[in-house]
XYZ file of C-alpha atoms in Angstrom:
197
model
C 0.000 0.000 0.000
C 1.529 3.329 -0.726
C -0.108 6.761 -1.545
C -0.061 9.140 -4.193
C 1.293 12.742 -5.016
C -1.032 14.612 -5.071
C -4.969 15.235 -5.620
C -4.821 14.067 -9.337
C -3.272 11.067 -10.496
C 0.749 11.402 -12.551
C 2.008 9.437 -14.562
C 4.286 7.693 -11.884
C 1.341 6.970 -9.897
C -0.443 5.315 -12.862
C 2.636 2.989 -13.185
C 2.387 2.408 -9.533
C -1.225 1.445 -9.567
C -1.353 -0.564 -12.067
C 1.861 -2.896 -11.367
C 0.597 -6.337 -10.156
C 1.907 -6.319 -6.329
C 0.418 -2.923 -5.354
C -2.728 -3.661 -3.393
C -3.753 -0.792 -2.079
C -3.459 3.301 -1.892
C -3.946 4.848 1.367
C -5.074 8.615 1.475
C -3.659 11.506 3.366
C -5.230 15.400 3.803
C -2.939 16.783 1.391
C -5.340 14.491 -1.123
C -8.063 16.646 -0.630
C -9.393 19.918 -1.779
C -13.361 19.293 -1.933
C -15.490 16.157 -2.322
C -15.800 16.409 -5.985
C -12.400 16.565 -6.488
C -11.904 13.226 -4.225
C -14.289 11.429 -5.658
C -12.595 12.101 -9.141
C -9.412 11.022 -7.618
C -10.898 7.674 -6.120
C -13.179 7.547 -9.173
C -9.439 7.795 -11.487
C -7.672 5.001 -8.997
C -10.473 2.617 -9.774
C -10.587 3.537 -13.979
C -6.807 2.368 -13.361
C -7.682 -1.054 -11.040
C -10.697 -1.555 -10.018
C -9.766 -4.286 -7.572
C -7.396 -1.955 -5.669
C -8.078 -0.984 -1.789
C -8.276 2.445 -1.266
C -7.753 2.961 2.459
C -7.286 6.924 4.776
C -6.388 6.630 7.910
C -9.457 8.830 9.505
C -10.399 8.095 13.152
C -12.049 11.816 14.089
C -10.337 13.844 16.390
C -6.455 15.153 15.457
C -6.648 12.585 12.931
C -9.326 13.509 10.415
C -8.285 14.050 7.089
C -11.406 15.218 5.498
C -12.875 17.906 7.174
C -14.539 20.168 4.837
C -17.272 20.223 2.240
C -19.997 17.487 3.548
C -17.601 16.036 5.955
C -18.719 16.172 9.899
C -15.785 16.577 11.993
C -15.872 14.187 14.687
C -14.772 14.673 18.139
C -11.582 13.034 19.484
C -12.549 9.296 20.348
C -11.840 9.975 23.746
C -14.802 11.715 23.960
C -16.868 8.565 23.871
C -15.059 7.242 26.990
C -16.028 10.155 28.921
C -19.561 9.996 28.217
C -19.695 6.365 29.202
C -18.283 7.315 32.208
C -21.802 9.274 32.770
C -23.724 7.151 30.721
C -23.351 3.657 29.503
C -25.868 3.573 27.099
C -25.627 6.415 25.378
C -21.609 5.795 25.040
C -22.520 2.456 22.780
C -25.138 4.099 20.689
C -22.953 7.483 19.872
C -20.249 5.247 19.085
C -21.986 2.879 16.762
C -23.382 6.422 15.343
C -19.608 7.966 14.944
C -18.383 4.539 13.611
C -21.610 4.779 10.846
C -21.073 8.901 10.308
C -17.103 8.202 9.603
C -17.657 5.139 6.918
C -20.557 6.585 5.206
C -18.968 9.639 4.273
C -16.080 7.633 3.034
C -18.116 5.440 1.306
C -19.736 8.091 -0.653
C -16.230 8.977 -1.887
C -15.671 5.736 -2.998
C -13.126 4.950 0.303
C -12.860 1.169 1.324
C -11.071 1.326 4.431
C -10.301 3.436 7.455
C -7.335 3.003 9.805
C -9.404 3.236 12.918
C -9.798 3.156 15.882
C -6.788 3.639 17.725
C -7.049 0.571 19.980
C -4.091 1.915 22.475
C -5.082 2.129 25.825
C -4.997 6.043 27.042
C -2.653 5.621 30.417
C -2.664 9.746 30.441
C 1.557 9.855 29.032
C 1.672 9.199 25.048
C 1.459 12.599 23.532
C 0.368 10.931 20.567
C -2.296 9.132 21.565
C -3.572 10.666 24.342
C -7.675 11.271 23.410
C -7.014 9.191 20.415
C -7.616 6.338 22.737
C -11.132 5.385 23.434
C -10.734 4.973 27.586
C -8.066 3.590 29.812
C -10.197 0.105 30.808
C -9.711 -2.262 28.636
C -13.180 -3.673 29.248
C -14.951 -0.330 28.611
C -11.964 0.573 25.416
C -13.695 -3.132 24.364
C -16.971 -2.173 24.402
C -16.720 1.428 22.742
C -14.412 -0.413 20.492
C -17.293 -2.887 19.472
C -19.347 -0.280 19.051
C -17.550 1.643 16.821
C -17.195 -1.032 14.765
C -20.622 -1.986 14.116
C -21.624 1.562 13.132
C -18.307 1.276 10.566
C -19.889 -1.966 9.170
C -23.390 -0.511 8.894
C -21.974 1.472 6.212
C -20.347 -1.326 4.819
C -16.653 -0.539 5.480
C -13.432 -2.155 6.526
C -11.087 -1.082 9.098
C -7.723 -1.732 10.889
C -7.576 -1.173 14.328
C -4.062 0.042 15.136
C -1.325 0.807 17.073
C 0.290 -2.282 18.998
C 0.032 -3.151 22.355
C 1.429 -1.019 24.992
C 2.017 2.257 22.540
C -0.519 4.199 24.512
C 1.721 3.575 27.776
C 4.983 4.783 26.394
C 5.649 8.182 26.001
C 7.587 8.558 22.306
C 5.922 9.269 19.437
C 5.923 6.662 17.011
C 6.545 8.541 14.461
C 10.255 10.130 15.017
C 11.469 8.038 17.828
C 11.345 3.990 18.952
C 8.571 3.687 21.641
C 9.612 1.411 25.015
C 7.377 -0.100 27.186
C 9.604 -1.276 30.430
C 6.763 -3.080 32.265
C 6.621 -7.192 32.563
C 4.997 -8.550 29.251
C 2.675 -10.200 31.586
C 1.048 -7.229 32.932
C 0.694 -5.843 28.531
C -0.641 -9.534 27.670
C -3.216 -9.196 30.793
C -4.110 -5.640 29.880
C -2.914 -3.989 26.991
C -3.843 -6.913 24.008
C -7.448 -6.782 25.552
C -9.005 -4.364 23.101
C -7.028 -6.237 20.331
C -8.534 -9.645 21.111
Protein backbone atom coordinates (compact mmCIF):
# COMPACT_ATOMS: atom_id res chain seq x y z
CA UNK A 1 0.00 0.00 0.00
CA UNK A 2 1.53 3.33 -0.73
CA UNK A 3 -0.11 6.76 -1.55
CA UNK A 4 -0.06 9.14 -4.19
CA UNK A 5 1.29 12.74 -5.02
CA UNK A 6 -1.03 14.61 -5.07
CA UNK A 7 -4.97 15.23 -5.62
CA UNK A 8 -4.82 14.07 -9.34
CA UNK A 9 -3.27 11.07 -10.50
CA UNK A 10 0.75 11.40 -12.55
CA UNK A 11 2.01 9.44 -14.56
CA UNK A 12 4.29 7.69 -11.88
CA UNK A 13 1.34 6.97 -9.90
CA UNK A 14 -0.44 5.31 -12.86
CA UNK A 15 2.64 2.99 -13.19
CA UNK A 16 2.39 2.41 -9.53
CA UNK A 17 -1.23 1.45 -9.57
CA UNK A 18 -1.35 -0.56 -12.07
CA UNK A 19 1.86 -2.90 -11.37
CA UNK A 20 0.60 -6.34 -10.16
CA UNK A 21 1.91 -6.32 -6.33
CA UNK A 22 0.42 -2.92 -5.35
CA UNK A 23 -2.73 -3.66 -3.39
CA UNK A 24 -3.75 -0.79 -2.08
CA UNK A 25 -3.46 3.30 -1.89
CA UNK A 26 -3.95 4.85 1.37
CA UNK A 27 -5.07 8.62 1.48
CA UNK A 28 -3.66 11.51 3.37
CA UNK A 29 -5.23 15.40 3.80
CA UNK A 30 -2.94 16.78 1.39
CA UNK A 31 -5.34 14.49 -1.12
CA UNK A 32 -8.06 16.65 -0.63
CA UNK A 33 -9.39 19.92 -1.78
CA UNK A 34 -13.36 19.29 -1.93
CA UNK A 35 -15.49 16.16 -2.32
CA UNK A 36 -15.80 16.41 -5.99
CA UNK A 37 -12.40 16.56 -6.49
CA UNK A 38 -11.90 13.23 -4.22
CA UNK A 39 -14.29 11.43 -5.66
CA UNK A 40 -12.60 12.10 -9.14
CA UNK A 41 -9.41 11.02 -7.62
CA UNK A 42 -10.90 7.67 -6.12
CA UNK A 43 -13.18 7.55 -9.17
CA UNK A 44 -9.44 7.80 -11.49
CA UNK A 45 -7.67 5.00 -9.00
CA UNK A 46 -10.47 2.62 -9.77
CA UNK A 47 -10.59 3.54 -13.98
CA UNK A 48 -6.81 2.37 -13.36
CA UNK A 49 -7.68 -1.05 -11.04
CA UNK A 50 -10.70 -1.56 -10.02
CA UNK A 51 -9.77 -4.29 -7.57
CA UNK A 52 -7.40 -1.95 -5.67
CA UNK A 53 -8.08 -0.98 -1.79
CA UNK A 54 -8.28 2.45 -1.27
CA UNK A 55 -7.75 2.96 2.46
CA UNK A 56 -7.29 6.92 4.78
CA UNK A 57 -6.39 6.63 7.91
CA UNK A 58 -9.46 8.83 9.51
CA UNK A 59 -10.40 8.10 13.15
CA UNK A 60 -12.05 11.82 14.09
CA UNK A 61 -10.34 13.84 16.39
CA UNK A 62 -6.45 15.15 15.46
CA UNK A 63 -6.65 12.59 12.93
CA UNK A 64 -9.33 13.51 10.42
CA UNK A 65 -8.29 14.05 7.09
CA UNK A 66 -11.41 15.22 5.50
CA UNK A 67 -12.87 17.91 7.17
CA UNK A 68 -14.54 20.17 4.84
CA UNK A 69 -17.27 20.22 2.24
CA UNK A 70 -20.00 17.49 3.55
CA UNK A 71 -17.60 16.04 5.95
CA UNK A 72 -18.72 16.17 9.90
CA UNK A 73 -15.78 16.58 11.99
CA UNK A 74 -15.87 14.19 14.69
CA UNK A 75 -14.77 14.67 18.14
CA UNK A 76 -11.58 13.03 19.48
CA UNK A 77 -12.55 9.30 20.35
CA UNK A 78 -11.84 9.97 23.75
CA UNK A 79 -14.80 11.72 23.96
CA UNK A 80 -16.87 8.57 23.87
CA UNK A 81 -15.06 7.24 26.99
CA UNK A 82 -16.03 10.16 28.92
CA UNK A 83 -19.56 10.00 28.22
CA UNK A 84 -19.69 6.37 29.20
CA UNK A 85 -18.28 7.31 32.21
CA UNK A 86 -21.80 9.27 32.77
CA UNK A 87 -23.72 7.15 30.72
CA UNK A 88 -23.35 3.66 29.50
CA UNK A 89 -25.87 3.57 27.10
CA UNK A 90 -25.63 6.42 25.38
CA UNK A 91 -21.61 5.79 25.04
CA UNK A 92 -22.52 2.46 22.78
CA UNK A 93 -25.14 4.10 20.69
CA UNK A 94 -22.95 7.48 19.87
CA UNK A 95 -20.25 5.25 19.09
CA UNK A 96 -21.99 2.88 16.76
CA UNK A 97 -23.38 6.42 15.34
CA UNK A 98 -19.61 7.97 14.94
CA UNK A 99 -18.38 4.54 13.61
CA UNK A 100 -21.61 4.78 10.85
CA UNK A 101 -21.07 8.90 10.31
CA UNK A 102 -17.10 8.20 9.60
CA UNK A 103 -17.66 5.14 6.92
CA UNK A 104 -20.56 6.59 5.21
CA UNK A 105 -18.97 9.64 4.27
CA UNK A 106 -16.08 7.63 3.03
CA UNK A 107 -18.12 5.44 1.31
CA UNK A 108 -19.74 8.09 -0.65
CA UNK A 109 -16.23 8.98 -1.89
CA UNK A 110 -15.67 5.74 -3.00
CA UNK A 111 -13.13 4.95 0.30
CA UNK A 112 -12.86 1.17 1.32
CA UNK A 113 -11.07 1.33 4.43
CA UNK A 114 -10.30 3.44 7.45
CA UNK A 115 -7.34 3.00 9.81
CA UNK A 116 -9.40 3.24 12.92
CA UNK A 117 -9.80 3.16 15.88
CA UNK A 118 -6.79 3.64 17.72
CA UNK A 119 -7.05 0.57 19.98
CA UNK A 120 -4.09 1.92 22.47
CA UNK A 121 -5.08 2.13 25.82
CA UNK A 122 -5.00 6.04 27.04
CA UNK A 123 -2.65 5.62 30.42
CA UNK A 124 -2.66 9.75 30.44
CA UNK A 125 1.56 9.85 29.03
CA UNK A 126 1.67 9.20 25.05
CA UNK A 127 1.46 12.60 23.53
CA UNK A 128 0.37 10.93 20.57
CA UNK A 129 -2.30 9.13 21.57
CA UNK A 130 -3.57 10.67 24.34
CA UNK A 131 -7.67 11.27 23.41
CA UNK A 132 -7.01 9.19 20.41
CA UNK A 133 -7.62 6.34 22.74
CA UNK A 134 -11.13 5.38 23.43
CA UNK A 135 -10.73 4.97 27.59
CA UNK A 136 -8.07 3.59 29.81
CA UNK A 137 -10.20 0.11 30.81
CA UNK A 138 -9.71 -2.26 28.64
CA UNK A 139 -13.18 -3.67 29.25
CA UNK A 140 -14.95 -0.33 28.61
CA UNK A 141 -11.96 0.57 25.42
CA UNK A 142 -13.70 -3.13 24.36
CA UNK A 143 -16.97 -2.17 24.40
CA UNK A 144 -16.72 1.43 22.74
CA UNK A 145 -14.41 -0.41 20.49
CA UNK A 146 -17.29 -2.89 19.47
CA UNK A 147 -19.35 -0.28 19.05
CA UNK A 148 -17.55 1.64 16.82
CA UNK A 149 -17.20 -1.03 14.76
CA UNK A 150 -20.62 -1.99 14.12
CA UNK A 151 -21.62 1.56 13.13
CA UNK A 152 -18.31 1.28 10.57
CA UNK A 153 -19.89 -1.97 9.17
CA UNK A 154 -23.39 -0.51 8.89
CA UNK A 155 -21.97 1.47 6.21
CA UNK A 156 -20.35 -1.33 4.82
CA UNK A 157 -16.65 -0.54 5.48
CA UNK A 158 -13.43 -2.16 6.53
CA UNK A 159 -11.09 -1.08 9.10
CA UNK A 160 -7.72 -1.73 10.89
CA UNK A 161 -7.58 -1.17 14.33
CA UNK A 162 -4.06 0.04 15.14
CA UNK A 163 -1.32 0.81 17.07
CA UNK A 164 0.29 -2.28 19.00
CA UNK A 165 0.03 -3.15 22.35
CA UNK A 166 1.43 -1.02 24.99
CA UNK A 167 2.02 2.26 22.54
CA UNK A 168 -0.52 4.20 24.51
CA UNK A 169 1.72 3.57 27.78
CA UNK A 170 4.98 4.78 26.39
CA UNK A 171 5.65 8.18 26.00
CA UNK A 172 7.59 8.56 22.31
CA UNK A 173 5.92 9.27 19.44
CA UNK A 174 5.92 6.66 17.01
CA UNK A 175 6.54 8.54 14.46
CA UNK A 176 10.26 10.13 15.02
CA UNK A 177 11.47 8.04 17.83
CA UNK A 178 11.34 3.99 18.95
CA UNK A 179 8.57 3.69 21.64
CA UNK A 180 9.61 1.41 25.02
CA UNK A 181 7.38 -0.10 27.19
CA UNK A 182 9.60 -1.28 30.43
CA UNK A 183 6.76 -3.08 32.26
CA UNK A 184 6.62 -7.19 32.56
CA UNK A 185 5.00 -8.55 29.25
CA UNK A 186 2.67 -10.20 31.59
CA UNK A 187 1.05 -7.23 32.93
CA UNK A 188 0.69 -5.84 28.53
CA UNK A 189 -0.64 -9.53 27.67
CA UNK A 190 -3.22 -9.20 30.79
CA UNK A 191 -4.11 -5.64 29.88
CA UNK A 192 -2.91 -3.99 26.99
CA UNK A 193 -3.84 -6.91 24.01
CA UNK A 194 -7.45 -6.78 25.55
CA UNK A 195 -9.01 -4.36 23.10
CA UNK A 196 -7.03 -6.24 20.33
CA UNK A 197 -8.53 -9.64 21.11
Amino acid sequence: MFDVAGTTLTDADIDRLTHPMTGGIILFARHFQDRAQLFALTDAIRAMREDILIAVDHEGGCVQRFCTDGFTVLPPPGKLGALWDCDVLAATKVATAFGYVLASELRACSIDMSFTPVLDLNYGQSQVISDRALHSDPRVFTMLAKSLNHGLALAGMANCGKHFPGHGFASADSHVALPTDDRALDEILNVDVKPYD
